Every structure is written in C-alpha cells, then in structure tokens.
C-alpha cells in the first residue's frame, strides 16, 4: 500500500515547536486576560444580540410592548410599598420607609436575578455550546447584563417616584453610576462562580435559590439597620451584600455621599468577587463542554 | 477576501505557556493553517455514576482518591496533522471512528486533552444545521446573529443577506420567527447562511443532503463555490464518490486514530478494500502509515 507518510512535515513540526519554556502563573493569567479581551471585542455583537433578543422576546406581542419595562417595575414598587408600609410598620432609616425599601430592593433584585439566572446559563445554552464555538464567558455576562438593564429601568422608575415619596434630588446621586458599577462587578463575579459550580455539580442550582432567599433576609432591605442595637450591628459587616445595598440607601434615601470606608470596602469586595469568579470560571471552562 | 488578517487562535492544553511572538519571523504562506501535534481527546462518561456534590464532598472528607470513572474512552488518539492553504481534505472512517469529533475539535468546541492544537484563521463549522439559531427570532435576525457568531460585523452580514435570500428563496418569510418555519425551510436557511460567508477554514459534516432533489443539486454546487473561496476545506462524508470528486487529500480514521493520510484516491481505495475484506487483518498498521 502506497501511502503518503508526510515525513517532511513531521521534521518541520519538531522545529516549530520547541520545548515550552516554563512560564510563571501570572504570565498565563495575563495572557488569558488579553485573550478574553480580544474575544469579547470580537463577540460583542453576539452579546448585544442576545441581550436585545431576550428583552424583545419578553415583551413581544404584548399591547404595551417595551413600555412594560418601565410599567412593570413601577407596579411592582407600588405593590411592595403598599404591602410593606401597611403590614410592617417599621421606622425607616431616615426619610420614608417606602423609599428605603425601594432603594434597597432595586439593587437587590438585580443581584438576585443575575446570580440565579447565571447559575443555569451554561446548562441552558448547551445546544449552542455543543454546536458552535462561542466563548463561554459571554453566557454569564449576558445574564448579568440583561438584569442590569432591567435594574436600570427600575431605577429610572424609582426616580419617577422619588418626588412623590418625599425625596429631593441631590448631588450625591451623581455617585449612582459608581455604585451600579460596583454591584455589577460583584454580581458578575458571583455569577461566574455559580455558573461554574452548577455546571459541575447540578445540585447547586437548587441551593442557589434557597441561599439567595436566606441572604435576602439577612441583608437590611425590608428592615433598617437601626432596628438593631449598636452592639449587634457588626454582624452585618460579615454580609458582603450589606455594603452595596447600604451605598444605595445612603444615596437614594439620605441623599448623602456614602462614607469612603463603605465605598472602599465595596470596591475591595467587588474586586475579590470578580477575581475569584473569573479564575474559577477560566480554570474550568475547558471541561464544561464534557459535563453538559 | 474581505477578511485578510486571520484571527490567530492558539490553544494550549498541557503546555500553557509559549511565547506569542514565536512565529513572527516565519514566512506566512508556508505556515500550515491547521496544525495538530499529538492531539488526544478523552471522553469521560460521568452519567452512569454522576459526579455530584455529595460525592465530591465525601471524597474530600474521607480523603479518598477520586475514583477513576468507570467509562472513559479516547475519542482521538495521537493525531498529528498539518493542513496547508488550499488543501481539500476528505475524512472517511466507520461510525464512531472520531471523524465528527475531530471536526468539533477543529471548530474549538472540544478542547484537546493532550497535545497542541493550532488553528489560524476563521473556522466556519457546517457541523450541525442551524447551530446558534434562535427560534424566537425572525429569519433575518438569525442571519445577523449567526454571522456575528462566525465573526462578521453587522455591516458585512447585511451585504450578504441578499445573496442568502436569493439562494434559499425565503425572502418572503424573512420577517417570520424561525419557529414557524418548516424543517426544510430551517435547514435551507442554515445552509444558506453557512455557505454565503467566506470562511478561511470550512468544516463540513455530511450535511450535503439537505432538502429536496432540486435543492440538493443547488447545494452541491454551492458547497463547491464556498470550497473555492475558502483556504482550506475539511469534509466528512460516507459518500465516497462525493469525496473523490471534491477532495484532493484523504484521511482515514479508525478508533480515534489516523490510519492513513494521503492522496484521496489511494486512501479511499484502501478504505474500500478494508471494508470489503472479510478479515480485519487488512487494516494497515497505524504506526506505519500515520504521519
């Protein structure tokens, strides 16, 4: 049998592949980051498309159409404020209780929704992952972005309610973009972590919902911190979500600039979350396709 | 070709680090588009004994070594392959030989377990019909979405929409959500999108038989045109005559190994001979033939 053995190619191949130099870990991660940045740029239209599609499909064929994105949070807030302010008569942390509630609820809903959806995003997109190459990083990113957009619209709705609820627009609100950026980074890190965990251990998906619910009650959203005695309050410091929510409370309810220590802690937490989430996700990214 | 600079994708499985500028000084034309060095791919089946949180936790607690999953198999073993610009490659082999897995590996869907995979250029996988389609979106939007996934900008894709409509004849349904398409329309659209682009590396997996007879003839003609436009083509098929017609180099795979690599006619003849031969002794020795 006369087969082409390709001898010349193999000798050439040896030339072009010298033994890999041992490279430091930091070098590897730097390259991964650079690589991901390039891929994100290349796949940004896909991310855009997925986000827009999701939002459009959600309101397709409804009479009000895209207006629902604004009406929905408004109605939700109305229900929340009626229920909580009539059932639970709690003294607000300065200003009206309804405003306090809504200011905490908007960022929390974003975070809880994004994390819950991220946990199943890899599994839900199985058919896509097994058929075509798409950087898997975009799936949690898309989930977080969708929730970010609905969260921003809720925030816009909240602004409409701000004056009726008795708050004055203040200069501190200029800090909102930073606050949103911080909670976005924190949530994305958490989303990456949960997405990885749930892909390998499907049990996690069931736990995430319960965990989020417990976390919700452990965070001062429906009750103000002032309900607790000064000596007890340190417990909230153990809760990473506390710092982010508190920034929103400060800005929206008190109309004051959040203290620097609070912002710095939140920034550190966001960085840590994003770092841990990214490293976990990237280290396991290659194995994911085999676990779907 | 509109995309003159190929996106350089380098994959490292075990050997992570390698300096990026390694090939800068090399002559670009002489570079193979695809290079596989000792690539192996192992599948581990966890489904029969699922690796749950409970098990991971127990193993951690009891400091037990992770048990070897009871079913693992090597879908690809020690594949060495270089594909240069202009090559038309046909892959043959019995079912389960790893042909489709190899295509998926080249499309970056599966990462290699061992070895180095180096793909330079945009890959257009025609592996499964309608990969990346969203049934809620209209046909038109799906064209744009699919294009984005393959690395084309909106503008580039808009320029191609006309050509796609012309080929598929689905212009009047372009603004209908994909879920209302019949399966024939669906695959026609998928095929139309995948073949309208100008890929650098085209991977085709037995998807030539789409639709009715008239469409199939059209499809074959179209595949040939994309093959002319792309720099390298890899075709997996059981239709040996098609392969003989379209390809110039043949690969024969058997149980995850590359057993023969050479001019298409010789490889196909050897393959046919071994299929027809009653005894499996006719198989060539893998070590002897593969590169």
XYZ file of C-alpha atoms in Angstrom:
583
model
C 0.000 0.000 0.000
C 1.439 3.272 -1.015
C 0.545 5.889 1.499
C 1.888 9.331 1.827
C 3.720 9.303 5.093
C 4.333 13.051 5.374
C 7.820 12.689 6.674
C 8.949 16.144 5.790
C 6.120 17.743 7.693
C 6.988 15.964 10.878
C 10.582 17.093 10.849
C 9.397 20.602 10.219
C 6.902 20.319 13.003
C 9.575 19.481 15.510
C 11.377 22.636 14.518
C 8.433 24.883 15.009
C 7.600 23.514 18.407
C 10.472 23.927 20.787
C 10.022 22.697 24.305
C 7.692 25.077 26.086
C 9.537 27.318 28.468
C 8.245 27.075 31.971
C 6.166 30.172 32.427
C 5.038 31.753 35.617
C 1.425 31.547 36.565
C 0.982 35.280 36.397
C 2.095 35.184 32.805
C -0.529 32.574 31.977
C -3.308 34.643 33.501
C -2.142 37.787 31.846
C -2.359 36.050 28.529
C -5.781 34.654 29.317
C -6.996 38.108 30.184
C -5.626 39.576 26.977
C -7.147 36.726 25.044
C -10.510 37.205 26.666
C -10.476 40.879 25.982
C -9.863 40.216 22.317
C -12.600 37.588 22.227
C -15.023 39.861 23.996
C -14.423 42.530 21.389
C -14.950 40.015 18.619
C -18.061 38.537 20.176
C -19.520 41.776 21.473
C -22.146 41.846 18.698
C -23.264 38.399 19.842
C -23.614 39.621 23.418
C -25.545 42.633 22.215
C -27.759 40.494 20.065
C -28.514 38.046 22.875
C -29.387 40.801 25.322
C -31.601 42.668 22.883
C -33.308 39.476 21.744
C -34.072 38.410 25.274
C -35.581 41.757 26.136
C -37.505 41.967 22.902
C -38.913 38.466 23.149
C -40.031 39.175 26.680
C -42.311 41.974 25.576
C -43.159 40.704 22.116
C -46.803 40.848 21.144
C -47.898 42.492 24.351
C -50.059 45.522 23.761
C -47.836 47.900 25.697
C -44.658 46.449 24.237
C -41.468 47.884 25.527
C -43.328 50.251 27.854
C -43.695 47.268 30.127
C -40.061 47.534 31.104
C -40.996 50.772 32.836
C -44.548 49.960 33.920
C -43.594 46.624 35.396
C -41.147 47.949 37.997
C -43.490 50.829 38.763
C -46.345 48.463 39.527
C -44.048 46.184 41.457
C -42.894 49.070 43.574
C -46.448 50.151 44.146
C -47.369 46.694 45.427
C -44.264 46.480 47.581
C -44.752 49.864 49.122
C -48.438 49.274 49.836
C -47.843 45.830 51.307
C -44.817 46.632 53.385
C -45.797 50.055 54.602
C -49.252 48.902 55.669
C -48.319 45.483 57.040
C -44.959 46.146 58.537
C -44.882 49.464 60.229
C -41.186 49.944 60.582
C -39.492 53.221 61.245
C -37.398 53.977 58.210
C -33.735 54.805 58.396
C -34.342 58.480 57.791
C -36.996 59.518 55.331
C -39.929 57.399 54.306
C -39.875 53.663 54.757
C -41.170 53.073 51.260
C -38.243 54.915 49.793
C -35.857 52.948 51.986
C -37.434 49.711 50.876
C -37.340 50.533 47.187
C -33.790 51.882 47.280
C -32.615 48.538 48.653
C -34.930 46.418 46.585
C -33.793 47.664 43.178
C -30.109 46.690 43.538
C -31.045 43.502 45.339
C -33.429 42.383 42.608
C -30.690 42.960 40.074
C -28.188 40.918 42.041
C -30.518 38.088 42.971
C -31.889 37.783 39.446
C -28.492 37.873 37.813
C -26.991 35.257 40.116
C -29.972 32.924 39.848
C -30.024 33.152 36.066
C -26.257 32.808 35.801
C -26.365 29.549 37.679
C -28.197 27.825 34.842
C -26.838 29.803 31.899
C -24.245 27.258 30.785
C -26.693 24.379 31.012
C -29.419 26.307 29.224
C -27.105 27.108 26.339
C -25.942 23.542 25.986
C -27.209 23.231 22.438
C -25.218 26.273 21.434
C -22.031 25.289 23.239
C -22.025 21.837 21.686
C -22.558 23.105 18.181
C -20.533 26.215 17.678
C -17.637 27.938 19.337
C -18.649 30.861 21.489
C -16.531 31.971 24.436
C -18.432 30.624 27.413
C -17.700 33.750 29.381
C -20.409 35.549 27.450
C -23.265 33.478 28.858
C -22.991 34.680 32.458
C -22.174 38.119 31.115
C -25.367 38.191 29.065
C -27.456 37.157 32.059
C -25.926 39.853 34.233
C -26.308 42.476 31.510
C -29.981 41.675 30.974
C -30.606 42.038 34.672
C -28.564 45.202 34.711
C -30.745 46.745 32.043
C -33.984 45.831 33.791
C -32.407 47.068 37.020
C -31.533 50.381 35.448
C -35.075 50.741 34.187
C -36.346 50.036 37.671
C -34.014 52.713 38.901
C -35.486 55.088 36.337
C -38.957 54.185 37.561
C -37.781 54.816 41.090
C -36.678 58.268 40.049
C -40.205 58.961 38.867
C -41.445 58.028 42.337
C -38.726 59.908 44.139
C -40.522 63.205 44.463
C -43.930 61.753 45.415
C -42.162 59.734 48.093
C -40.683 62.847 49.567
C -37.074 62.798 48.475
C -35.191 65.595 46.855
C -32.741 65.009 44.066
C -29.306 65.628 45.476
C -25.747 65.917 44.238
C -24.963 62.568 45.843
C -26.963 60.891 43.118
C -24.073 61.594 40.804
C -22.406 58.748 42.651
C -25.016 56.272 41.409
C -23.066 55.160 38.329
C -20.148 54.182 40.570
C -22.480 52.319 42.894
C -24.020 50.481 39.949
C -20.557 49.674 38.599
C -19.507 48.226 41.945
C -22.526 46.000 42.341
C -22.225 44.960 38.700
C -18.657 43.743 39.230
C -19.609 41.973 42.441
C -22.578 40.274 40.795
C -20.646 39.242 37.714
C -18.003 37.579 39.869
C -20.654 35.769 41.834
C -22.438 34.783 38.635
C -19.267 33.290 37.171
C -18.674 31.331 40.346
C -22.210 29.988 40.482
C -22.262 29.178 36.767
C -19.100 27.086 37.156
C -20.305 25.354 40.292
C -23.685 24.476 38.865
C -22.253 23.073 35.645
C -20.185 20.565 37.562
C -22.495 19.944 40.464
C -26.083 20.187 39.382
C -27.218 20.136 42.991
C -26.016 23.704 43.333
C -28.826 25.038 41.206
C -31.363 24.046 43.823
C -29.311 25.528 46.606
C -28.781 28.880 44.907
C -32.452 29.843 45.162
C -32.627 28.957 48.830
C -29.352 30.673 49.549
C -30.427 33.864 47.819
C -33.656 33.880 49.783
C -31.801 33.489 53.064
C -29.349 36.151 52.051
C -32.224 38.485 51.265
C -33.486 38.288 54.807
C -30.002 38.593 56.252
C -29.474 41.859 54.422
C -31.120 45.059 55.664
C -33.559 45.615 52.820
C -37.021 45.228 54.286
C -35.813 46.356 57.698
C -33.364 49.137 58.532
C -30.156 48.515 60.416
C -31.347 50.963 63.050
C -33.756 48.282 64.242
C -30.819 46.575 65.850
C -28.827 47.754 68.805
C -25.478 49.303 68.172
C -23.671 46.321 69.733
C -25.379 43.890 67.353
C -24.754 45.728 64.132
C -21.272 44.374 63.496
C -22.932 41.162 62.295
C -23.993 42.917 59.147
C -20.394 43.664 58.348
C -19.937 39.965 57.678
C -22.504 40.189 54.919
C -20.844 41.293 51.679
C -24.126 42.431 50.145
C -24.680 44.823 53.047
C -22.067 47.285 51.804
C -23.509 47.536 48.313
C -27.079 47.925 49.468
C -26.022 50.454 52.061
C -24.408 52.618 49.405
C -27.734 52.740 47.585
C -29.546 53.543 50.805
C -27.171 56.387 51.521
C -27.505 57.885 48.081
C -31.208 57.455 47.487
C -32.743 57.779 50.942
C -30.431 60.046 52.816
C -29.292 61.948 49.773
C -25.803 61.863 51.234
C -22.470 60.804 49.823
C -21.651 57.320 51.094
C -18.701 57.250 53.518
C -15.371 56.496 51.902
C -14.764 53.424 54.064
C -18.007 51.913 52.803
C -17.110 52.553 49.171
C -13.597 51.181 49.590
C -14.860 48.009 51.256
C -17.393 47.546 48.482
C -14.700 48.081 45.869
C -12.450 45.525 47.558
C -15.300 43.022 47.741
C -16.214 43.602 44.111
C -12.620 43.077 43.029
C -12.288 39.935 45.113
C -15.551 38.530 43.803
C -14.707 39.277 40.203
C -11.204 37.857 40.596
C -12.315 34.644 42.260
C -15.199 34.188 39.852
C -13.037 34.771 36.808
C -10.264 32.444 37.926
C -12.716 29.698 38.838
C -14.567 30.025 35.571
C -11.492 30.125 33.370
C -9.806 27.197 35.093
C -12.817 25.015 34.460
C -14.012 26.451 31.178
C -12.435 23.751 29.041
C -14.037 20.932 30.991
C -17.532 22.363 30.822
C -18.401 21.013 27.397
C -17.837 17.475 28.642
C -20.228 17.928 31.525
C -23.230 19.107 29.579
C -11.256 38.122 0.587
C -12.707 40.697 2.875
C -11.007 39.331 5.943
C -7.385 39.491 5.073
C -5.941 39.172 8.538
C -6.774 35.830 10.043
C -7.611 35.780 13.694
C -4.899 33.795 15.292
C -6.126 31.241 17.705
C -3.708 29.222 19.687
C -4.695 26.551 22.063
C -2.615 25.038 24.716
C -3.811 22.136 26.636
C -0.962 20.877 28.744
C 1.742 23.262 27.756
C 0.164 26.546 28.605
C 2.955 28.908 28.061
C 4.640 29.636 24.845
C 5.814 32.964 23.710
C 3.422 34.682 21.403
C 5.917 36.121 19.022
C 7.412 32.785 18.251
C 6.274 32.699 14.679
C 6.557 36.303 13.784
C 9.618 35.870 11.657
C 8.245 32.911 9.792
C 7.052 33.013 6.279
C 3.307 33.277 6.442
C 2.449 31.426 3.288
C 4.437 28.394 4.346
C 2.620 28.176 7.640
C 0.037 25.464 7.864
C -3.438 26.773 8.569
C -4.108 23.993 10.986
C -1.611 22.100 12.978
C -2.248 19.266 15.376
C 0.560 17.809 17.396
C -0.082 14.588 19.288
C -3.614 15.620 19.943
C -5.678 13.258 22.041
C -9.154 13.687 23.337
C -10.581 11.683 26.170
C -14.253 11.450 26.943
C -15.252 10.611 30.444
C -18.728 9.402 30.999
C -19.993 10.575 34.330
C -23.607 9.899 33.628
C -23.581 6.345 34.901
C -22.019 7.390 38.149
C -22.661 11.040 38.377
C -20.083 13.203 39.990
C -22.294 15.035 42.384
C -21.615 17.463 45.126
C -22.230 14.699 47.597
C -19.567 12.526 46.086
C -17.075 15.362 45.827
C -17.755 16.274 49.412
C -17.384 12.720 50.633
C -14.160 12.308 48.751
C -12.845 15.465 50.252
C -13.910 14.433 53.723
C -12.648 10.886 53.576
C -9.521 11.946 51.733
C -10.300 9.276 49.234
C -8.636 9.468 45.900
C -11.014 10.332 43.164
C -12.171 7.095 41.699
C -11.479 6.571 38.093
C -14.818 6.887 36.342
C -15.750 3.511 35.034
C -16.241 4.555 31.486
C -13.747 6.685 29.717
C -12.586 6.371 26.211
C -10.221 8.059 23.889
C -12.186 9.583 21.051
C -8.997 10.780 19.421
C -5.529 9.477 19.960
C -2.216 10.990 18.964
C -3.428 12.835 15.924
C -0.670 14.560 14.007
C -1.890 16.661 11.167
C -0.869 19.695 9.221
C -3.233 21.329 6.832
C -1.948 23.932 4.463
C -3.616 26.615 2.472
C -5.555 25.296 -0.479
C -5.939 21.747 0.701
C -9.244 19.951 0.248
C -9.459 17.162 2.743
C -11.915 14.319 2.936
C -12.209 12.206 6.054
C -13.512 8.652 5.904
C -13.985 6.001 8.524
C -16.626 3.823 10.051
C -19.156 5.133 12.524
C -17.607 6.163 15.799
C -14.150 6.476 14.363
C -13.839 10.017 15.613
C -14.432 11.920 12.391
C -17.028 14.276 13.752
C -15.119 14.632 16.986
C -12.099 15.746 15.026
C -14.198 18.368 13.268
C -15.548 19.587 16.575
C -12.044 19.796 17.904
C -11.037 21.929 14.936
C -14.088 24.110 15.473
C -12.870 24.677 19.052
C -15.923 23.065 20.567
C -13.847 20.408 22.298
C -10.514 21.291 23.800
C -7.826 18.631 23.406
C -6.963 16.552 26.453
C -3.337 16.363 25.412
C -1.329 17.907 22.693
C -1.314 21.168 20.864
C -3.974 22.420 18.542
C -3.132 25.419 16.455
C -5.789 26.895 14.202
C -5.049 30.056 12.316
C -7.997 31.595 10.646
C -11.712 31.828 10.874
C -13.435 28.495 11.059
C -16.893 28.041 9.626
C -18.383 24.883 11.032
C -21.107 23.239 8.987
C -21.251 20.511 11.562
C -24.793 20.753 12.684
C -27.512 22.558 10.839
C -28.759 25.709 12.447
C -26.201 25.901 15.200
C -26.782 29.110 17.047
C -30.205 29.830 15.618
C -32.777 31.293 17.919
C -36.266 30.125 17.063
C -37.876 33.214 18.562
C -36.078 35.497 16.157
C -37.019 36.157 12.575
C -35.080 34.639 9.731
C -33.466 37.965 9.022
C -32.318 38.457 12.608
C -30.989 34.939 12.707
C -28.850 35.628 9.690
C -27.294 38.551 11.531
C -26.898 36.596 14.762
C -25.284 33.659 13.052
C -22.961 35.966 11.207
C -21.962 37.618 14.465
C -21.103 34.250 15.941
C -18.906 33.494 12.987
C -17.144 36.793 13.422
C -18.789 39.078 10.889
C -19.939 42.568 11.642
C -23.493 43.651 11.094
C -22.492 45.630 8.052
C -20.700 42.725 6.431
C -23.667 40.483 7.085
C -26.199 42.967 5.730
C -24.331 42.858 2.468
C -24.763 39.104 2.370
C -28.444 38.955 3.244
C -29.500 39.476 -0.349
C -27.399 36.582 -1.537
C -28.772 34.318 1.162
C -32.370 35.153 0.280
C -31.676 34.560 -3.353
C -30.289 31.127 -2.667
C -32.827 29.946 -0.100
C -35.867 31.553 -1.707
C -37.117 32.502 1.751
C -37.265 36.229 1.195
C -40.993 36.465 1.877
C -40.548 34.626 5.174
C -37.592 36.718 6.298
C -39.636 38.542 8.887
C -41.343 35.493 10.306
C -39.987 33.999 13.531
C -37.998 30.866 12.924
C -40.352 28.750 14.992
C -42.917 28.962 12.215
C -40.507 27.654 9.613
C -40.845 24.116 8.377
C -37.857 21.895 8.989
C -36.946 22.089 5.344
C -37.019 25.878 5.380
C -34.986 25.849 8.564
C -32.202 23.744 7.167
C -32.243 25.653 3.895
C -31.694 28.871 5.792
C -28.955 27.338 7.923
C -27.211 26.006 4.876
C -27.622 29.293 3.056
C -26.069 31.299 5.869
C -23.195 28.929 6.395
C -22.288 28.866 2.745
C -22.722 32.532 1.960
C -19.824 33.557 4.163
C -16.229 33.467 3.080
C -14.574 31.231 5.607
C -10.891 30.614 5.803
C -11.395 27.097 7.036
C -14.577 25.271 6.166
C -15.660 22.191 8.088
C -18.475 20.161 6.577
C -20.022 17.157 8.246
C -22.242 15.125 5.942
C -24.641 17.978 5.559
C -24.703 17.889 1.815
C -28.003 16.070 1.711
C -30.379 18.903 2.550
C -33.879 19.306 1.247
C -35.398 18.018 -1.953
C -33.593 16.804 -5.027
C -33.585 20.162 -6.777
C -32.207 21.833 -3.709
C -29.587 19.162 -3.223
C -28.117 19.811 -6.642
C -28.057 23.508 -5.883
C -26.469 22.805 -2.512
C -23.710 20.747 -4.002
C -22.909 23.464 -6.460
C -22.862 25.980 -3.646
C -20.586 23.881 -1.470
C -18.195 23.754 -4.366
C -18.248 27.525 -4.641
C -17.508 28.024 -0.939
C -14.749 25.498 -1.238
C -13.243 27.639 -3.952
C -13.442 30.709 -1.783
C -12.076 29.196 1.399
C -8.464 28.474 2.101
C -8.936 25.002 3.415
C -11.829 22.571 3.436
C -12.349 19.515 5.568
C -15.189 17.283 4.560
C -16.579 14.285 6.416
C -18.837 12.031 4.435
C -19.838 8.488 3.771
C -20.482 9.274 0.162
C -17.159 8.253 -1.220
C -17.917 9.492 -4.715
C -18.563 12.969 -3.442
C -15.291 12.929 -1.585
C -13.417 11.705 -4.635
C -14.934 14.486 -6.631
C -14.326 17.321 -4.192
C -11.181 16.495 -2.274
C -7.562 16.022 -3.060
C -6.282 14.650 0.215
C -7.814 11.862 2.218
C -7.702 10.971 5.877
C -8.835 7.608 7.137
C -9.756 7.347 10.757
C -10.222 4.266 12.811
C -10.997 4.117 16.512
C -9.787 7.616 17.078
C -6.542 7.176 15.248
C -5.427 8.449 11.918
C -4.551 5.310 9.993
C -3.970 6.764 6.576
C -3.182 10.146 5.153
C -2.524 10.678 1.509
C -3.976 11.386 -1.932
C -7.726 10.907 -1.831
C -7.887 8.077 -4.370
C -5.341 5.952 -2.608
C -6.887 6.438 0.790
C -10.370 5.695 -0.486
C -9.206 2.611 -2.333
C -7.524 1.315 0.779
C -10.603 2.108 2.796
C -12.944 0.350 0.408
C -10.627 -2.615 0.346
C -10.628 -2.910 4.103
C -14.389 -2.532 4.325
C -14.944 -5.224 1.762
C -12.301 -7.539 3.145
C -13.891 -10.082 5.475
C -10.967 -10.240 7.885
C -9.902 -7.177 9.830
C -6.307 -8.177 9.154
C -6.390 -5.900 6.135
C -6.061 -2.884 8.383
C -2.809 -1.145 7.914
C -0.586 -0.811 10.908
C -1.258 2.638 12.390
C 2.321 3.261 13.343
C 3.440 2.540 9.860
C 1.214 4.868 7.968
C 0.290 7.865 10.010
C 2.488 10.893 9.953
